[in-house]
Coordinates of C-alpha atoms and ligand atoms in Angstrom, one line a residue:
X193 CA -9.2 -25.3 -4.9
X194 CA -7.7 -21.9 -5.9
X195 CA -4.2 -20.8 -5.2
X196 CA -4.4 -18.8 -1.9
X197 CA -2.1 -15.8 -2.4
X198 CA -0.2 -15.7 0.9
X199 CA 0.6 -12.1 1.7
X200 CA 1.9 -12.9 5.2
X201 CA 4.5 -15.3 3.9
X202 CA 5.4 -13.1 0.9
X203 CA 5.9 -10.0 3.1
X204 CA 8.1 -12.1 5.4
X205 CA 10.2 -13.2 2.4
X206 CA 10.6 -9.6 1.4
X207 CA 11.6 -8.5 4.9
X208 CA 14.2 -11.3 5.0
X209 CA 15.6 -10.1 1.6
X210 CA 15.8 -6.5 2.8
X211 CA 17.4 -7.5 6.1
X212 CA 20.1 -9.4 4.2
X213 CA 20.8 -6.3 2.1
X214 CA 20.8 -4.1 5.2
X215 CA 23.5 -6.3 6.7
X216 CA 25.6 -5.8 3.5
X217 CA 25.1 -2.1 3.4
X218 CA 26.1 -1.8 7.1
X219 CA 29.4 -3.6 6.3
X220 CA 30.0 -1.6 3.1
X221 CA 29.0 1.9 4.3
X222 CA 28.7 1.7 8.1
X223 CA 25.2 3.1 7.9
X224 CA 21.8 1.5 7.7
X225 CA 18.6 2.9 6.0
X226 CA 16.8 5.4 8.2
X227 CA 13.0 6.0 8.2
X228 CA 11.4 8.9 10.0
X229 CA 7.7 9.0 10.7
X230 CA 5.6 12.0 11.9
X231 CA 2.6 11.2 13.9
X232 CA 0.2 14.0 14.8
X233 CA -2.3 13.5 17.6
X234 CA -3.5 10.4 19.5
X235 CA -5.7 8.5 17.0
X236 CA -5.7 4.9 18.1
X237 CA -5.5 3.4 14.6
X238 CA -2.8 5.8 13.5
X239 CA -0.7 4.9 16.6
X240 CA -1.1 1.2 15.9
X241 CA 0.0 1.6 12.2
X242 CA 3.0 3.8 13.0
X243 CA 3.9 1.5 15.9
X244 CA 3.9 -1.5 13.5
X245 CA 6.1 0.4 11.0
X246 CA 8.6 1.4 13.6
X247 CA 8.7 -2.2 14.9
X248 CA 9.2 -3.6 11.4
X249 CA 12.2 -1.2 11.0
X250 CA 13.8 -2.6 14.1
X251 CA 13.2 -6.2 13.0
X252 CA 15.1 -5.8 9.7
X253 CA 17.8 -3.6 11.1
X254 CA 16.7 -0.1 9.9
X255 CA 17.1 2.9 12.0
X256 CA 13.9 4.8 12.7
X257 CA 12.8 8.1 14.2
X258 CA 9.3 8.7 15.4
X259 CA 8.3 12.4 15.7
X260 CA 5.1 12.9 17.7
X261 CA 3.3 16.2 17.6
X262 CA 0.2 17.3 19.5
X263 CA -3.0 17.5 17.5
X264 CA -3.0 21.2 18.3
X265 CA 0.2 21.7 16.3
X266 CA 0.0 24.4 13.7
X267 CA 0.3 23.7 10.0
X268 CA 3.4 26.0 10.0
X269 CA 5.1 24.0 12.7
X270 CA 4.4 20.7 10.9
X271 CA 5.7 22.1 7.6
X272 CA 8.8 23.3 9.4
X273 CA 9.3 19.8 10.9
X274 CA 9.0 18.2 7.4
X275 CA 11.5 20.7 6.1
X276 CA 13.9 19.9 8.9
X277 CA 13.7 16.2 8.0
X278 CA 14.0 16.9 4.3
X279 CA 17.3 18.6 5.0
X280 CA 18.7 16.0 7.5
X281 CA 21.2 13.9 5.5
X282 CA 21.0 11.0 8.0
X283 CA 17.4 10.3 7.2
X284 CA 16.6 8.5 4.0
X285 CA 12.7 8.3 4.0
X286 CA 9.9 10.3 5.6
X287 CA 6.3 9.4 6.1
X288 CA 3.6 11.6 7.6
X289 CA 0.8 9.3 9.0
X290 CA -2.6 10.2 7.8
X291 CA -5.2 11.4 8.6
X292 CA -4.1 14.8 9.8
X293 CA -6.3 17.1 12.0
X294 CA -8.8 19.1 10.0
X295 CA -7.0 22.5 10.3
X296 CA -3.9 21.1 8.5
X297 CA -3.9 20.8 4.7
X298 CA -2.9 17.2 3.6
X299 CA -2.0 18.6 0.2
X300 CA 0.4 21.2 1.6
X301 CA 2.1 18.8 3.9
X302 CA 2.4 16.1 1.2
X303 CA 3.8 18.6 -1.3
X304 CA 6.4 19.7 1.3
X305 CA 8.0 16.3 1.5
X306 CA 11.1 16.0 -0.7
X307 CA 10.2 13.6 -3.5
X308 CA 13.6 11.8 -2.9
X309 CA 12.4 11.0 0.7
X310 CA 8.7 10.3 -0.1
X311 CA 8.8 6.6 0.6
X312 CA 4.9 6.5 0.8
X313 CA 4.9 7.6 -2.9
X314 CA 2.2 10.2 -2.2
X315 CA 3.8 13.3 -3.7
X316 CA 2.8 14.6 -7.1
X317 CA 6.3 13.9 -8.3
X318 CA 6.2 10.2 -7.4
X319 CA 2.7 9.7 -8.7
X320 CA 3.7 11.4 -11.9
X321 CA 6.8 9.3 -12.2
X322 CA 4.8 6.2 -11.6
X323 CA 2.3 7.2 -14.3
X324 CA 5.2 7.8 -16.8
X325 CA 6.6 4.4 -15.9
X326 CA 9.8 6.0 -14.6
X327 CA 11.6 4.8 -11.5
X328 CA 9.4 6.0 -8.6
X329 CA 8.4 5.2 -5.1
X330 CA 5.0 3.4 -5.7
X331 CA 2.5 3.7 -2.9
X332 CA 2.6 0.8 -0.5
X333 CA -0.7 -0.9 -1.2
X334 CA -0.5 -0.9 -5.0
X335 CA 3.1 -1.8 -4.8
X336 CA 2.3 -4.8 -2.5
X337 CA -0.3 -6.0 -5.0
X338 CA 2.2 -5.8 -7.9
X339 CA 4.7 -7.8 -5.9
X340 CA 2.1 -10.5 -5.1
X341 CA 1.2 -10.8 -8.8
X342 CA 4.9 -11.1 -9.6
X343 CA 5.8 -13.6 -7.0
X344 CA 2.8 -15.8 -7.8
X345 CA 3.7 -15.4 -11.5
X346 CA 0.2 -14.3 -12.4
X347 CA -0.1 -13.6 -16.2
X348 CA -1.4 -10.1 -16.7
X349 CA -0.5 -9.4 -20.4
X350 CA -3.6 -9.1 -22.6
X351 CA -5.9 -9.9 -19.6
X352 CA -8.9 -7.8 -18.7
X353 CA -8.3 -6.3 -15.3
X354 CA -11.3 -4.7 -13.5
X355 CA -10.4 -2.4 -10.6
X356 CA -13.3 -1.5 -8.2
X357 CA -12.6 1.8 -6.5
X358 CA -10.6 4.8 -7.7
X359 CA -9.0 6.2 -4.5
X360 CA -5.7 8.0 -4.9
X361 CA -4.0 5.5 -2.6
X362 CA -5.3 2.2 -4.1
X363 CA -7.6 2.0 -7.1
X364 CA -6.4 4.8 -9.3
X365 CA -2.6 3.9 -9.1
X366 CA -3.5 0.2 -9.4
X367 CA -5.3 0.9 -12.7
X368 CA -2.2 2.8 -14.0
X369 CA 0.2 0.0 -13.0
X370 CA -1.9 -2.7 -14.6
X371 CA -2.1 -0.8 -17.9
X372 CA 1.6 0.1 -18.1
X373 CA 3.9 -1.5 -20.6
X374 CA 5.7 -4.0 -18.5
X375 CA 5.2 -6.8 -16.1
X376 CA 2.9 -6.9 -14.2
X377 CA 0.9 -4.8 -16.6
X378 CA -0.1 -4.8 -20.3
X379 CA -3.6 -5.6 -19.1
X380 CA -6.7 -4.0 -20.6
X381 CA -8.0 -2.1 -17.6
X382 CA -11.5 -1.0 -16.6
X383 CA -11.5 1.4 -13.6
X384 CA -14.9 1.4 -11.9
X385 CA -16.4 3.5 -9.1
X386 CA -19.6 4.5 -7.4
X387 CA -21.1 6.0 -10.5
X388 CA -20.3 2.9 -12.7
X389 CA -23.4 1.4 -14.3
X390 CA -23.7 -2.4 -14.7
X391 CA -20.8 -3.1 -12.3
X392 CA -21.8 -6.7 -11.9
X393 CA -21.7 -7.4 -15.7
X394 CA -18.3 -5.6 -16.0
X395 CA -16.9 -7.5 -13.0
X396 CA -18.0 -10.8 -14.6
X397 CA -15.7 -10.1 -17.6
X398 CA -12.6 -9.7 -15.4
X399 CA -9.7 -12.1 -15.7
X400 CA -8.1 -10.1 -12.8
X401 CA -10.5 -8.4 -10.3
X402 CA -8.9 -5.9 -7.9
X403 CA -11.5 -4.9 -5.2
X404 CA -10.9 -1.8 -3.2
X405 CA -14.2 -0.1 -2.5
X406 CA -14.4 -0.4 1.3
X407 CA -17.7 -2.3 1.5
X408 CA -17.7 -5.6 3.5
X409 CA -18.2 -8.7 1.3
X410 CA -19.5 -6.6 -1.6
X411 CA -18.2 -9.0 -4.3
X412 CA -20.2 -12.2 -4.4
X413 CA -19.6 -15.3 -6.5
X414 CA -22.2 -14.3 -9.2
X415 CA -20.0 -11.2 -10.0
X416 CA -16.9 -13.3 -10.7
X417 CA -15.8 -15.1 -13.9
X418 CA -14.8 -18.7 -13.4
X419 CA -11.0 -18.9 -13.1
X420 CA -10.5 -15.2 -12.3
X421 CA -7.7 -13.9 -10.1
X422 CA -9.3 -12.0 -7.2
X423 CA -7.3 -9.4 -5.1
X424 CA -9.2 -8.2 -2.1
X425 CA -7.9 -4.9 -0.6
X426 CA -10.8 -4.2 1.8
X427 CA -10.4 -4.7 5.6
X428 CA -13.3 -4.6 8.0
X429 CA -13.8 -5.6 11.6
X430 CA -17.0 -7.4 12.3
X431 CA -18.2 -8.6 15.7
X432 CA -17.7 -12.3 16.4
X433 CA -18.5 -13.6 19.8
X434 CA -16.8 -16.9 19.0
X435 CA -13.4 -15.1 18.9
X436 CA -11.4 -14.2 22.0
X437 CA -11.0 -10.6 20.7
X438 CA -14.7 -10.3 20.0
X439 CA -14.2 -9.5 16.3
X440 CA -12.8 -11.0 13.1
X441 CA -11.6 -9.4 9.9
X442 CA -13.3 -9.6 6.5
X443 CA -12.6 -8.1 3.1
X444 CA -14.6 -6.5 0.3
X445 CA -15.0 -10.0 -1.2
X446 CA -17.2 -12.8 0.1
X447 CA -14.2 -15.1 0.4
X448 CA -15.7 -18.6 0.8
X449 CA -18.1 -18.5 -2.2
X450 CA -15.7 -16.5 -4.5
X451 CA -12.8 -18.9 -3.7
X452 CA -14.8 -21.7 -5.2
X453 CA -14.8 -19.9 -8.6
X454 CA -11.5 -18.1 -8.6
X455 CA -8.1 -19.6 -9.8
X456 CA -6.3 -17.5 -7.2
X457 CA -7.4 -15.2 -4.4
X458 CA -6.0 -13.2 -1.6
X459 CA -7.5 -13.9 1.9
X460 CA -8.4 -11.3 4.5
X461 CA -6.5 -11.2 6.8
X462 CA -3.2 -12.4 5.4
X463 CA -3.4 -11.2 1.8
X464 CA -2.8 -7.6 0.7
X465 CA -2.7 -6.1 4.3
X466 CA 0.7 -7.6 5.4
X467 CA 2.3 -6.4 2.1
X468 CA 2.0 -2.7 2.8
X469 CA 4.7 -2.5 5.5
X470 CA 7.0 -4.6 3.4
X471 CA 6.5 -2.2 0.5
X472 CA 7.3 0.8 2.7
X473 CA 10.5 -0.8 3.9
X474 CA 11.4 -1.7 0.4
X475 CA 10.9 2.0 -0.7
X476 CA 13.1 3.1 2.2
X477 CA 15.8 0.7 1.1
X478 CA 15.6 2.2 -2.4
X479 CA 15.9 5.6 -0.9
X480 CA 18.9 4.7 1.1
X481 CA 20.6 3.2 -2.0
X482 CA 19.6 6.3 -4.1
X483 CA 18.0 3.8 -6.6
X484 CA 15.0 6.0 -7.7
X485 CA 16.4 9.5 -8.1
X486 CA 20.1 8.5 -8.7
Ligands
LIG1744 P1 -11.9 5.0 -0.4 O1 -11.0 6.1 -0.5 O2 -13.1 5.1 0.5 O3 -12.4 4.8 -1.9 C1 -13.4 3.9 -2.2 C2 -13.7 3.8 -3.7 O4 -14.7 2.8 -4.0 C3 -14.1 5.1 -4.3 O5 -13.5 5.4 -5.5 C4 -15.6 4.9 -4.5 O6 -16.2 5.6 -5.6 C5 -15.7 3.4 -4.8 N1 -17.0 2.9 -4.4 C6 -17.7 3.0 -3.3 N2 -18.9 2.4 -3.3 C7 -18.9 1.7 -4.5 C8 -19.8 0.9 -5.2 N3 -21.0 0.6 -4.6 N4 -19.5 0.5 -6.4 C9 -18.3 0.8 -7.0 N5 -17.4 1.6 -6.4 C10 -17.7 2.0 -5.2 O7 -11.2 3.6 -0.1 P2 -9.7 3.2 -0.1 O8 -8.9 4.0 0.8 O9 -9.2 2.9 -1.5 O10 -9.9 1.7 0.6 C11 -10.7 0.7 0.1 C12 -10.7 -0.4 1.1 O11 -9.4 -0.9 1.2 C13 -11.1 -0.1 2.6 O12 -11.8 -1.2 3.1 C14 -9.8 0.1 3.3 O13 -9.9 -0.1 4.6 C15 -9.0 -0.9 2.6 N6 -7.5 -0.6 2.5 C16 -6.7 -1.6 2.8 C17 -5.3 -1.5 2.8 C18 -4.5 -2.6 3.1 O14 -3.3 -2.5 3.4 N7 -5.0 -3.9 2.9 C19 -4.8 -0.3 2.4 C20 -5.7 0.8 2.0 C21 -7.0 0.6 2.1 P3 -16.3 7.2 -5.8 O15 -14.9 7.6 -6.1 O16 -17.2 7.4 -6.9 O17 -16.7 7.7 -4.4

């Protein structure tokens, strides 16, 4: 049986550690970390994600502010709101929930966020700092994966790491982090995408396979080297009449058959997913303690 990398338990451990630190900060400074989230419009998934983030803040003792704006809001008004929060000394971290309505430029809004408060790690300043291996807010999903590798003491040095998918929020930063000089890192990285030829043969040579392409159960056992560590980032809802909810969640990896070959694997649900909120909270703690920008 492979090691099942338990993201649910690990994220709870991290939240407990942050909560303990928050209690100390409160005593020392009389103030707790404060995260602001801007939510534009009424998209159901976005409301759920933001709601979960706000709830997690309360659970661990952070202050939070949720700013809701109509989906008819102008780009100018949204930029002005970002600027207002940038300048508010009571707020340590700011996230703008994506996606935004089509008439608003994600690039302009992201670029407006003060890098010191960019706890999603999406601004060019933080992506650049991460690439330079400087202190940075690393985006939540890649940061969550790094933390899982660390806490499960997965050896990465000298290993061949194949990343499937090159999105700005997952695959691309993951490839940079795995190649950097440090731990986890020092891997030889192959970053693959939809134009990659012979993906199956490349995947078969991976000691560590990080899968983030957004295709349900794409990675099958014949693509995996025996003993590989498999990290599944994908999340998909599929209908399942045997479940009360009428659906179940699956990943980009065909879990049952790949688990038989892997030495360690993240399940879906309960693997990478739960780590993302813990990462955001951790970045907000770093922001409150001025640990990244000094
Ligand atoms: P994305 O922006 O859609 O990017 C998908 C990437 O996969 C692209 O680089 C694409 O290549 C590549 N790709 C698509 N088909 C491919 C194929 N047949 N072979 C090789 N590469 C292929 O996706 P994302 O935002 O990174 O998300 C990926 C998955 O992770 C989704 O299921 C998403 O829901 C999930 N996700 C989960 C979490 C979490 O917290 N667990 C967080 C974020 C995302 P091109 O660049 O050539 O188009």
